[in-house]
């Protein structure tokens, strides 16, 4: 069987990580980069021995790829994904699905009407720790879930780099919005959210520092979500994350702040990534590897994706409600995210 030709849309940080995984795959070929920035896109294409295209339409006309990985900013997802899905191309779309529910629904409808394959890349769905937690709850090992929480903080440099171009709940918090619902097996139906904005405004960035939410879930659970880009530069890890689910007969306690390796160098500790996309013997492995190769295998073998599109829509709907609550100061219901 011939290799699946993959094009990467977006030659930024995540696009280049995806490219490394595809380029090392024995069953796929990195065929092209698509990026409106000619300097960035053409350099990436040259580095990987691939073709360069300024936009998706031109790449489609040139039959540049069998499938596409979209790693562009979330505000650009709708147009490029609709173009690719309308052409019937399989798409692996970096989370979040889109910057709001309207755009996410437009993407989902394009996939549905054209019978195109769409996988939204929520990387925690490929993390063995989160997968085991979800399986444990689903199998009844902790009884009936009563309440739960999920959240993460990252370094303030991330907020500076984003410079107000994305909310912390879409760039960072969408992981936990999905994780709490997926692991608990229940939908968030309403939120009450409050932001804090001291650090970012003091640094000239029009952004919240963090958002804290009380949430109501469809199975009667109550819970909390929290996320922010506030960690000081001296904190040794850029992923300060925890998820807890308390049940009638047990509990889940996910503490993923430490990947098991600590390095002390020149008086400063660091905790390198050992699970999400570590480089092992010159190749990217871990959760990102599993995500990309699941996409490739499912497309080649015509098998289902592990994450339904509806779950990605659900996460965006919750984020929309969080931002509405931040603005209104009130409890906000989560909009219906189903495609009808």
CSV table of N, CA and C in Angstrom, one decimal, residues 12-14 17 73 95 154-167 171-172 200 203-207 229 238 277:
chain,number,residue,atom,x,y,z
A,12,UNK,N,3.8,27.0,12.0
A,12,UNK,CA,4.2,27.5,13.3
A,12,UNK,C,4.7,26.4,14.2
A,13,UNK,N,4.7,26.6,15.5
A,13,UNK,CA,5.3,25.7,16.5
A,13,UNK,C,4.6,24.3,16.4
A,14,UNK,N,3.3,24.2,16.5
A,14,UNK,CA,2.6,23.0,16.5
A,14,UNK,C,2.7,22.3,15.1
A,17,UNK,N,5.9,20.5,14.8
A,17,UNK,CA,5.9,19.2,15.6
A,17,UNK,C,5.1,18.1,14.9
A,73,UNK,N,-3.8,29.0,13.7
A,73,UNK,CA,-4.6,29.6,14.9
A,73,UNK,C,-6.0,29.3,14.8
A,95,UNK,N,-6.8,21.2,18.3
A,95,UNK,CA,-7.7,21.9,19.2
A,95,UNK,C,-7.4,23.3,19.4
A,154,UNK,N,0.0,27.6,33.1
A,154,UNK,CA,1.2,27.5,32.4
A,154,UNK,C,2.0,28.8,32.6
A,155,UNK,N,3.2,28.9,32.1
A,155,UNK,CA,4.1,30.1,32.3
A,155,UNK,C,3.5,31.3,31.7
A,156,UNK,N,3.7,32.5,32.4
A,156,UNK,CA,3.2,33.7,31.9
A,156,UNK,C,3.8,34.1,30.6
A,157,UNK,N,4.9,33.5,30.2
A,157,UNK,CA,5.4,33.8,28.8
A,157,UNK,C,4.5,33.4,27.7
A,158,UNK,N,3.6,32.4,28.0
A,158,UNK,CA,2.7,32.0,27.0
A,158,UNK,C,1.6,33.1,26.8
A,159,UNK,N,1.2,33.7,27.9
A,159,UNK,CA,0.2,34.8,27.7
A,159,UNK,C,0.8,36.0,27.0
A,160,UNK,N,2.1,36.2,27.3
A,160,UNK,CA,2.8,37.3,26.6
A,160,UNK,C,2.9,37.0,25.1
A,161,UNK,N,3.2,35.7,24.8
A,161,UNK,CA,3.3,35.4,23.4
A,161,UNK,C,2.0,35.4,22.6
A,162,UNK,N,0.9,35.1,23.3
A,162,UNK,CA,-0.4,35.1,22.7
A,162,UNK,C,-0.8,36.6,22.5
A,163,UNK,N,-0.5,37.4,23.4
A,163,UNK,CA,-0.7,38.9,23.3
A,163,UNK,C,-2.1,39.2,23.0
A,164,UNK,N,-3.0,38.6,23.7
A,164,UNK,CA,-4.4,38.9,23.6
A,164,UNK,C,-5.1,38.3,22.3
A,165,UNK,N,-4.4,37.5,21.6
A,165,UNK,CA,-5.0,36.9,20.4
A,165,UNK,C,-5.9,35.7,20.6
A,166,UNK,N,-5.9,35.2,21.8
A,166,UNK,CA,-6.8,34.1,22.2
A,166,UNK,C,-7.0,34.1,23.7
A,167,UNK,N,-8.2,33.7,24.1
A,167,UNK,CA,-8.5,33.6,25.5
A,167,UNK,C,-7.9,32.4,26.1
A,171,UNK,N,-7.2,28.7,24.4
A,171,UNK,CA,-5.8,28.2,24.1
A,171,UNK,C,-5.4,27.1,25.1
A,172,UNK,N,-5.8,27.2,26.4
A,172,UNK,CA,-5.3,26.3,27.4
A,172,UNK,C,-6.4,25.5,28.0
A,200,UNK,N,-1.4,40.2,33.3
A,200,UNK,CA,-1.3,40.5,31.9
A,200,UNK,C,-1.5,42.0,31.6
A,203,UNK,N,1.5,44.0,32.1
A,203,UNK,CA,2.6,43.7,31.1
A,203,UNK,C,2.2,44.2,29.8
A,204,UNK,N,1.1,44.9,29.7
A,204,UNK,CA,0.6,45.5,28.4
A,204,UNK,C,-0.1,44.6,27.5
A,205,UNK,N,-0.6,43.5,28.1
A,205,UNK,CA,-1.4,42.5,27.3
A,205,UNK,C,-2.9,42.6,27.7
A,206,UNK,N,-3.7,42.7,26.7
A,206,UNK,CA,-5.2,42.8,26.9
A,206,UNK,C,-5.7,41.3,27.0
A,207,UNK,N,-5.6,40.8,28.2
A,207,UNK,CA,-6.0,39.4,28.4
A,207,UNK,C,-6.2,39.2,29.9
A,229,UNK,N,-2.4,31.6,32.6
A,229,UNK,CA,-1.0,31.7,32.3
A,229,UNK,C,-0.3,32.7,33.2
A,238,UNK,N,6.1,23.8,32.7
A,238,UNK,CA,5.1,24.7,32.0
A,238,UNK,C,3.7,24.1,32.0
A,277,UNK,N,5.1,15.3,23.8
A,277,UNK,CA,5.8,15.1,22.6
A,277,UNK,C,7.4,15.1,22.8
